[in-house]
CSV table of C-alpha atoms and ligand atoms in Angstrom, one decimal:
chain,number,residue,atom,x,y,z
A,1,MET,CA,93.3,38.6,4.5
A,2,GLY,CA,90.3,37.7,2.3
A,3,ILE,CA,87.7,39.5,0.4
A,4,SER,CA,84.0,39.6,0.4
A,5,ILE,CA,81.8,39.8,-2.7
A,6,LEU,CA,79.2,42.4,-1.7
A,7,GLY,CA,77.2,42.2,-4.9
A,8,MET,CA,77.3,41.1,-8.4
A,9,GLY,CA,75.6,42.0,-11.7
A,10,ARG,CA,75.5,40.6,-15.2
A,11,TYR,CA,74.4,41.7,-18.6
A,12,VAL,CA,74.1,39.8,-21.9
A,13,PRO,CA,73.0,41.2,-25.2
A,14,GLU,CA,69.4,40.4,-26.4
A,15,GLN,CA,70.5,39.0,-29.7
A,16,ILE,CA,70.8,35.2,-29.5
A,17,LEU,CA,72.5,32.9,-32.1
A,18,THR,CA,71.3,29.3,-31.9
A,19,ASN,CA,73.3,26.4,-33.2
A,20,ASP,CA,70.9,26.2,-36.2
A,21,ASP,CA,71.8,29.8,-37.1
A,22,PHE,CA,75.4,28.7,-37.7
A,23,THR,CA,74.3,26.5,-40.6
A,24,ARG,CA,73.9,29.7,-42.6
A,25,PHE,CA,77.7,30.4,-42.4
A,26,VAL,CA,79.5,27.0,-42.1
A,27,GLU,CA,78.9,23.3,-42.6
A,28,THR,CA,77.7,22.3,-39.1
A,29,ASN,CA,74.7,21.1,-37.3
A,30,ASP,CA,73.0,21.4,-33.9
A,31,GLU,CA,73.8,17.8,-32.9
A,32,TRP,CA,77.6,18.2,-33.5
A,33,ILE,CA,77.8,21.4,-31.5
A,34,ARG,CA,75.7,20.2,-28.6
A,35,THR,CA,77.4,16.8,-28.2
A,36,ARG,CA,81.0,18.1,-28.8
A,37,THR,CA,80.7,21.3,-26.7
A,38,GLY,CA,77.5,21.4,-24.6
A,39,ILE,CA,76.5,24.7,-26.2
A,40,THR,CA,73.0,25.3,-27.7
A,41,GLU,CA,72.9,29.1,-28.0
A,42,ARG,CA,74.9,32.2,-27.2
A,43,PRO,CA,74.3,36.0,-26.9
A,44,MET,CA,75.9,38.2,-29.6
A,45,ALA,CA,76.7,41.8,-29.1
A,46,GLY,CA,76.0,43.1,-32.6
A,47,TRP,CA,76.4,46.9,-32.3
A,48,GLU,CA,76.9,47.0,-28.5
A,49,PRO,CA,80.4,48.0,-27.5
A,50,THR,CA,82.3,45.9,-25.0
A,51,TRP,CA,82.4,48.8,-22.5
A,52,TYR,CA,78.6,49.2,-22.7
A,53,MET,CA,78.1,45.6,-21.6
A,54,GLY,CA,80.6,46.1,-18.8
A,55,LYS,CA,78.8,49.3,-17.7
A,56,GLN,CA,75.4,47.6,-17.5
A,57,ALA,CA,76.8,44.7,-15.4
A,58,SER,CA,78.7,47.2,-13.2
A,59,LEU,CA,75.7,49.3,-12.5
A,60,ARG,CA,73.8,46.2,-11.5
A,61,ALA,CA,76.7,45.1,-9.2
A,62,VAL,CA,76.8,48.5,-7.5
A,63,GLU,CA,73.0,48.3,-6.9
A,64,ALA,CA,73.2,44.7,-5.6
A,65,ALA,CA,76.1,45.7,-3.3
A,66,GLY,CA,74.1,48.7,-2.0
A,67,ILE,CA,77.0,51.1,-2.2
A,68,ASP,CA,77.7,54.5,-3.5
A,69,ALA,CA,79.8,54.4,-6.7
A,70,GLU,CA,81.9,57.3,-5.4
A,71,ASP,CA,83.2,54.9,-2.8
A,72,ILE,CA,84.8,52.7,-5.3
A,73,GLY,CA,88.6,53.2,-5.2
A,74,LEU,CA,89.6,51.0,-8.1
A,75,VAL,CA,88.1,49.6,-11.3
A,76,ILE,CA,89.7,46.5,-12.9
A,77,SER,CA,88.3,45.5,-16.2
A,78,CYS,CA,89.3,42.2,-17.7
A,79,THR,CA,88.9,41.8,-21.4
A,80,VAL,CA,90.5,40.4,-24.5
A,81,THR,CA,88.1,42.3,-26.7
A,82,SER,CA,88.6,45.9,-25.8
A,83,ASP,CA,86.9,48.5,-28.0
A,84,PHE,CA,90.1,50.5,-28.1
A,85,LEU,CA,93.9,49.8,-27.8
A,86,THR,CA,93.6,52.8,-25.6
A,87,PRO,CA,91.8,54.1,-23.5
A,88,SER,CA,91.2,51.1,-21.2
A,89,MET,CA,87.7,49.7,-20.8
A,90,ALA,CA,88.2,50.3,-17.1
A,91,SER,CA,88.6,54.1,-17.5
A,92,VAL,CA,85.5,54.3,-19.7
A,93,ILE,CA,83.4,52.2,-17.3
A,94,GLN,CA,84.8,54.1,-14.3
A,95,HIS,CA,83.3,57.3,-15.7
A,96,GLU,CA,80.1,55.7,-16.9
A,97,VAL,CA,79.2,54.2,-13.5
A,98,GLY,CA,80.2,57.4,-11.6
A,99,ALA,CA,83.2,55.9,-9.8
A,100,SER,CA,84.7,59.4,-9.7
A,101,ASN,CA,87.3,58.6,-7.0
A,102,ALA,CA,88.7,55.4,-8.6
A,103,ALA,CA,91.9,54.4,-10.3
A,104,ALA,CA,91.3,52.2,-13.4
A,105,PHE,CA,93.1,49.7,-15.5
A,106,ASP,CA,92.5,46.7,-17.8
A,107,LEU,CA,93.9,43.3,-17.2
A,108,ASN,CA,94.3,40.7,-20.0
A,109,ALA,CA,94.7,37.2,-18.8
A,110,ALA,CA,92.2,35.9,-21.4
A,111,CYS,CA,89.6,33.5,-20.0
A,112,SER,CA,91.5,33.4,-16.7
A,113,GLY,CA,91.0,37.1,-16.5
A,114,PHE,CA,88.3,37.2,-13.7
A,115,VAL,CA,90.4,34.9,-11.4
A,116,TYR,CA,93.5,37.1,-12.0
A,117,ALA,CA,91.5,40.3,-11.5
A,118,LEU,CA,89.8,39.2,-8.3
A,119,ASP,CA,93.2,38.2,-6.9
A,120,THR,CA,94.7,41.5,-8.0
A,121,ALA,CA,91.8,43.4,-6.2
A,122,ARG,CA,92.5,41.5,-3.0
A,123,ARG,CA,96.2,42.5,-3.2
A,124,PHE,CA,95.3,46.2,-3.6
A,125,LEU,CA,92.9,46.0,-0.7
A,126,GLU,CA,95.5,44.3,1.5
A,127,THR,CA,98.1,47.0,0.8
A,128,ASP,CA,96.0,50.2,0.6
A,129,ASP,CA,94.0,51.0,3.7
A,130,SER,CA,92.3,53.9,2.0
A,131,LEU,CA,90.7,51.6,-0.5
A,132,LYS,CA,87.1,50.7,0.4
A,133,TYR,CA,85.6,48.9,-2.6
A,134,VAL,CA,87.0,47.5,-5.8
A,135,LEU,CA,84.9,47.0,-8.9
A,136,VAL,CA,86.0,44.0,-10.9
A,137,VAL,CA,84.2,43.8,-14.3
A,138,ALA,CA,84.7,41.2,-17.0
A,139,ASN,CA,83.3,42.3,-20.4
A,140,GLU,CA,83.8,40.5,-23.7
A,141,ALA,CA,82.5,40.7,-27.3
A,142,LEU,CA,84.3,37.7,-28.8
A,143,SER,CA,81.9,37.8,-31.8
A,144,ARG,CA,83.8,40.7,-33.2
A,145,PHE,CA,87.0,38.7,-33.3
A,146,LEU,CA,85.7,35.5,-34.8
A,147,ASP,CA,86.3,34.1,-38.2
A,148,PHE,CA,82.8,33.1,-39.2
A,149,SER,CA,84.2,30.8,-41.9
A,150,ASP,CA,86.0,28.6,-39.3
A,151,ARG,CA,83.5,26.1,-38.0
A,152,SER,CA,85.8,24.7,-35.3
A,153,SER,CA,86.0,28.1,-33.5
A,154,CYS,CA,83.1,30.4,-34.4
A,155,ILE,CA,80.5,28.1,-32.8
A,156,LEU,CA,82.2,28.2,-29.4
A,157,PHE,CA,81.9,31.8,-28.2
A,158,GLY,CA,79.4,34.2,-26.9
A,159,ASP,CA,79.3,37.8,-25.6
A,160,GLY,CA,78.5,39.3,-22.2
A,161,ALA,CA,79.6,40.9,-19.0
A,162,ALA,CA,79.6,40.3,-15.3
A,163,ALA,CA,80.8,42.4,-12.4
A,164,ALA,CA,81.5,42.2,-8.7
A,165,ILE,CA,82.0,44.7,-5.9
A,166,VAL,CA,84.5,43.5,-3.4
A,167,GLU,CA,85.8,44.7,0.0
A,168,ARG,CA,88.4,43.3,2.4
A,169,SER,CA,87.3,40.7,4.9
A,170,ASP,CA,88.6,38.0,7.2
A,171,LYS,CA,86.9,35.3,5.1
A,172,LEU,CA,88.7,32.3,3.8
A,173,PHE,CA,90.8,33.0,0.7
A,174,SER,CA,93.5,31.4,-1.4
A,175,SER,CA,94.7,31.9,-4.9
A,176,ALA,CA,97.2,30.5,-7.4
A,177,LEU,CA,98.0,32.0,-10.8
A,178,ARG,CA,100.1,30.5,-13.5
A,179,SER,CA,101.0,31.0,-17.2
A,180,GLU,CA,102.5,28.5,-19.7
A,181,GLY,CA,103.7,30.9,-22.5
A,182,SER,CA,105.0,27.9,-24.5
A,183,GLY,CA,101.4,27.4,-25.4
A,184,ALA,CA,100.8,31.0,-26.5
A,185,LYS,CA,100.8,29.8,-30.1
A,186,TYR,CA,97.7,27.6,-29.6
A,187,LEU,CA,95.2,30.4,-29.1
A,188,CYS,CA,95.8,33.9,-30.4
A,189,ALA,CA,94.3,36.9,-32.2
A,190,ARG,CA,96.9,39.0,-33.9
A,191,SER,CA,96.7,42.8,-33.6
A,192,LEU,CA,99.8,43.7,-35.6
A,193,ASN,CA,101.9,42.1,-38.3
A,194,VAL,CA,105.3,40.7,-37.2
A,195,ALA,CA,108.5,41.2,-39.1
A,196,PRO,CA,109.4,37.8,-40.6
A,197,GLU,CA,113.1,38.0,-39.4
A,198,VAL,CA,111.9,38.6,-35.8
A,199,ALA,CA,109.5,35.7,-36.1
A,200,GLN,CA,112.4,33.4,-37.2
A,201,GLU,CA,114.6,34.4,-34.3
A,202,SER,CA,111.9,33.9,-31.6
A,203,ASP,CA,110.8,30.8,-29.8
A,204,PHE,CA,107.3,31.8,-30.6
A,205,GLU,CA,106.8,29.7,-33.6
A,206,ASP,CA,104.0,31.4,-35.5
A,207,PRO,CA,101.4,28.7,-36.2
A,208,PHE,CA,99.0,31.0,-38.0
A,209,PRO,CA,101.3,33.1,-40.3
A,210,GLU,CA,98.4,33.8,-42.8
A,211,ALA,CA,95.9,34.6,-40.1
A,212,PRO,CA,94.0,37.8,-40.7
A,213,LEU,CA,94.5,40.6,-38.1
A,214,HIS,CA,92.0,40.6,-35.1
A,215,LYS,CA,90.6,37.1,-35.8
A,216,LEU,CA,90.9,34.4,-33.2
A,217,GLN,CA,92.8,31.3,-34.3
A,218,GLN,CA,93.2,28.2,-32.2
A,219,ASN,CA,94.5,24.7,-32.2
A,220,GLY,CA,91.4,23.2,-30.5
A,221,LYS,CA,93.0,19.9,-29.6
A,222,GLU,CA,96.0,21.4,-27.9
A,223,VAL,CA,93.9,23.9,-25.9
A,224,TYR,CA,91.6,21.0,-25.0
A,225,LYS,CA,94.5,18.9,-23.7
A,226,PHE,CA,95.9,21.9,-21.7
A,227,ALA,CA,92.5,22.7,-20.3
A,228,THR,CA,91.8,19.3,-18.8
A,229,GLN,CA,95.1,19.5,-16.9
A,230,ALA,CA,94.9,23.2,-16.0
A,231,LEU,CA,91.5,23.1,-14.4
A,232,PRO,CA,92.2,20.5,-11.7
A,233,LYS,CA,95.7,22.0,-11.2
A,234,SER,CA,94.3,25.4,-10.6
A,235,PHE,CA,92.2,24.0,-7.8
A,236,GLU,CA,95.0,21.9,-6.3
A,237,LEU,CA,97.5,24.7,-6.3
A,238,ALA,CA,95.1,27.1,-4.4
A,239,ALA,CA,93.9,24.3,-2.1
A,240,GLU,CA,97.3,23.1,-0.9
A,241,LYS,CA,98.2,26.6,0.2
A,242,ILE,CA,95.4,26.5,2.9
A,243,ASN,CA,95.4,22.8,3.4
A,244,ILE,CA,91.9,22.0,2.3
A,245,THR,CA,90.5,19.4,0.0
A,246,LYS,CA,87.9,19.0,-2.6
A,247,ASP,CA,85.4,17.8,0.1
A,248,ASP,CA,85.6,21.3,1.7
A,249,ILE,CA,84.2,22.9,-1.5
A,250,ASP,CA,80.5,23.5,-1.9
A,251,TRP,CA,80.6,24.7,-5.5
A,252,PHE,CA,83.2,24.7,-8.3
A,253,VAL,CA,82.7,27.5,-10.9
A,254,PRO,CA,85.0,26.6,-13.8
A,255,HIS,CA,85.7,28.5,-17.0
A,256,GLN,CA,82.9,27.6,-19.4
A,257,ALA,CA,84.5,26.5,-22.7
A,258,ASN,CA,83.3,23.0,-23.3
A,259,VAL,CA,81.3,20.7,-21.1
A,260,ARG,CA,83.5,17.8,-22.0
A,261,ILE,CA,86.5,19.7,-20.5
A,262,ILE,CA,84.6,20.3,-17.3
A,263,GLU,CA,83.5,16.7,-17.1
A,264,THR,CA,87.1,15.5,-17.5
A,265,ALA,CA,88.3,17.9,-14.9
A,266,ALA,CA,85.6,16.8,-12.5
A,267,LYS,CA,86.6,13.2,-13.0
A,268,LYS,CA,90.3,14.0,-12.4
A,269,LEU,CA,89.4,15.8,-9.2
A,270,GLY,CA,87.0,13.0,-8.1
A,271,VAL,CA,84.2,15.5,-7.7
A,272,PRO,CA,80.6,14.8,-9.0
A,273,MET,CA,79.4,17.1,-11.8
A,274,GLU,CA,76.5,18.2,-9.6
A,275,LYS,CA,79.0,20.3,-7.7
A,276,PHE,CA,80.0,22.2,-10.9
A,277,ILE,CA,78.1,25.3,-12.1
A,278,VAL,CA,77.6,24.9,-15.8
A,279,THR,CA,76.0,27.7,-17.8
A,280,LEU,CA,77.8,27.4,-21.2
A,281,GLY,CA,74.7,25.9,-22.8
A,282,HIS,CA,73.1,29.3,-23.1
A,283,TYR,CA,76.1,31.6,-22.9
A,284,GLY,CA,78.8,29.8,-24.9
A,285,ASN,CA,82.4,30.6,-24.0
A,286,THR,CA,82.4,34.3,-23.0
A,287,SER,CA,86.1,34.3,-22.1
A,288,SER,CA,86.9,36.3,-18.9
A,289,ALA,CA,83.1,36.9,-18.4
A,290,SER,CA,82.3,33.2,-18.2
A,291,ILE,CA,83.2,32.5,-14.6
A,292,PRO,CA,81.5,35.6,-13.2
A,293,LEU,CA,78.4,35.1,-15.4
A,294,ALA,CA,78.1,31.6,-14.0
A,295,LEU,CA,78.8,32.7,-10.5
A,296,CYS,CA,76.3,35.6,-10.7
A,297,GLU,CA,73.6,33.5,-12.2
A,298,ALA,CA,74.1,30.8,-9.5
A,299,ILE,CA,73.9,33.5,-6.8
A,300,GLU,CA,70.7,35.0,-8.3
A,301,LYS,CA,69.1,31.5,-8.4
A,302,ASP,CA,70.0,30.9,-4.8
A,303,ILE,CA,72.1,27.9,-5.7
A,304,ILE,CA,75.3,29.5,-4.2
A,305,LYS,CA,74.5,30.8,-0.8
A,306,ARG,CA,76.3,33.0,1.8
A,307,GLY,CA,78.8,31.2,3.9
A,308,GLN,CA,79.5,28.5,1.3
A,309,THR,CA,83.0,27.8,0.0
A,310,ILE,CA,83.5,28.2,-3.7
A,311,ALA,CA,86.4,27.4,-6.1
A,312,LEU,CA,86.7,29.6,-9.2
A,313,ILE,CA,89.0,27.8,-11.7
A,314,GLY,CA,90.0,29.2,-15.1
A,315,PHE,CA,92.2,28.6,-18.1
A,316,GLY,CA,92.7,30.5,-21.3
A,317,ALA,CA,95.0,32.0,-23.9
A,318,GLY,CA,98.5,32.7,-22.7
A,319,LEU,CA,98.2,29.9,-21.9
A,320,THR,CA,97.1,31.1,-18.5
A,321,TYR,CA,95.3,29.3,-15.6
A,322,GLY,CA,94.4,30.0,-12.0
A,323,GLY,CA,92.2,29.2,-9.1
A,324,ILE,CA,90.6,31.1,-6.2
A,325,ILE,CA,89.1,29.4,-3.2
A,326,MET,CA,86.9,31.7,-1.1
A,327,GLU,CA,83.9,32.0,1.0
A,328,TYR,CA,80.9,33.6,-0.7
B,401,LIG,O1,88.6,29.5,-23.8
B,401,LIG,C1,89.4,28.6,-24.4
B,401,LIG,C2,88.9,28.5,-25.9
B,401,LIG,N1,89.1,27.3,-26.6
B,401,LIG,C3,88.8,26.1,-26.2
B,401,LIG,O2,88.4,25.8,-25.1
B,401,LIG,C4,88.9,25.0,-27.3
B,401,LIG,C5,89.1,23.6,-26.7
B,401,LIG,N2,88.9,22.6,-27.7
B,401,LIG,C6,87.6,22.1,-27.9
B,401,LIG,O3,86.7,22.5,-27.3
B,401,LIG,C7,87.5,21.1,-29.0
B,401,LIG,O4,88.7,20.7,-29.5
B,401,LIG,C8,86.6,21.6,-30.2
B,401,LIG,C9,85.2,21.8,-29.8
B,401,LIG,C10,87.2,22.9,-30.8
B,401,LIG,C11,86.7,20.6,-31.3
B,401,LIG,O5,86.1,19.4,-30.8
B,401,LIG,P1,86.9,18.0,-31.1
B,401,LIG,O6,86.0,16.9,-30.5
B,401,LIG,O7,88.3,18.1,-30.7
B,401,LIG,O8,86.8,17.9,-32.7
B,401,LIG,P2,88.0,17.7,-33.8
B,401,LIG,O9,88.7,19.0,-33.8
B,401,LIG,O10,88.7,16.4,-33.5
B,401,LIG,O11,87.1,17.5,-35.1
B,401,LIG,C12,86.4,16.3,-35.4
B,401,LIG,C13,85.7,16.6,-36.7
B,401,LIG,C14,86.6,17.1,-37.8
B,401,LIG,O12,86.2,16.5,-39.0
B,401,LIG,P3,87.0,15.3,-39.6
B,401,LIG,O13,88.4,15.9,-39.9
B,401,LIG,O14,87.0,14.2,-38.6
B,401,LIG,O15,86.3,15.0,-40.9
B,401,LIG,C15,86.2,18.6,-37.8
B,401,LIG,O16,86.5,19.2,-39.1
B,401,LIG,O17,84.6,17.5,-36.5
B,401,LIG,C16,84.7,18.5,-37.5
B,401,LIG,N3,84.2,19.8,-37.0
B,401,LIG,C17,82.9,20.1,-37.1
B,401,LIG,N4,81.9,19.4,-37.6
B,401,LIG,C18,80.7,20.0,-37.6
B,401,LIG,C19,84.9,20.8,-36.4
B,401,LIG,N5,84.0,21.7,-36.0
B,401,LIG,C20,82.8,21.4,-36.5
B,401,LIG,C21,81.5,21.9,-36.4
B,401,LIG,N6,80.5,21.2,-37.0
B,401,LIG,N7,81.3,23.1,-35.9
């Protein structure tokens, strides 16, 4: 059983930070950021809560799908930047969009979140006949968790949200999800302090013992290395399940972290860059929102059309990765 994306919506905050704006906080320059990452500007949430962005994207998705929000049976929100430890973003959004008959929960698979959530939605639809529509919404405000004195990470991220309404269908679908927790230490934002004796006993060697709470820390080089392996593997694992090849794919929609990562993955797969949707130049890395933002924009611009086969491939903190191949 597959799923059909009935409609999508996206929302990004109005406030934009250009590369030049970062020269006010750190020693950097536009040329370095553009050539090393492909990013020129990114939206920043400022006062807007994560759930607010998710709500706006969800309302647009409901409208695009032409459905009644009361017919949504499940809301899955993927985020690493929740406004609250509890309640979930999903419950807040469920109420805000009028999905009064829906269950709701958050899913954290970092930047792979949308791929994980879409696959989870499909599994719910497969096993619960009473479920008609699922709202999958990715909403992120990374800017609140950045250390604006760390030039190697603060320039990478942007804020935004994108949502999809899905229903069951007979369309082509394959997925593969994985995690490599041994790399958890390469990308993390701490929410609580750890007792030192526990840290010593664990395999989870703490690479950032002095890191302030709630600030993202990363080993950029290790994440880069992982990403260039994980993106092609995400596609290959999903493709081999249904016996199809790269030539059967009309569009690849990768996680948008660094254009050099995407170029390396394209080369490894033997696929021309023209088949990759790249939007990170104006969004930056919006974590779980990056794949659906790119997908939604490409659909709105009539680049991705009905009946075409798409591959959504993601990687992120965890370290997680995963791929979905489906017909749009
Ligand atoms: O969703 C997943 C999130 N994370 C990622 O995807 C991160 C993956 N990693 C990357 O994208 C890249 O590793 C970075 C963009 C983070 C860094 O690019 P790089 O080509 O690996 O640079 P580097 O770390 O090797 O640094 C080269 C130089 C260093 O200076 P020295 O030591 O050679 O003097 C850095 O200090 O560039 C310096 N540098 C900067 N210079 C100007 C680092 N950040 C900046 C900056 N502006 N913003």
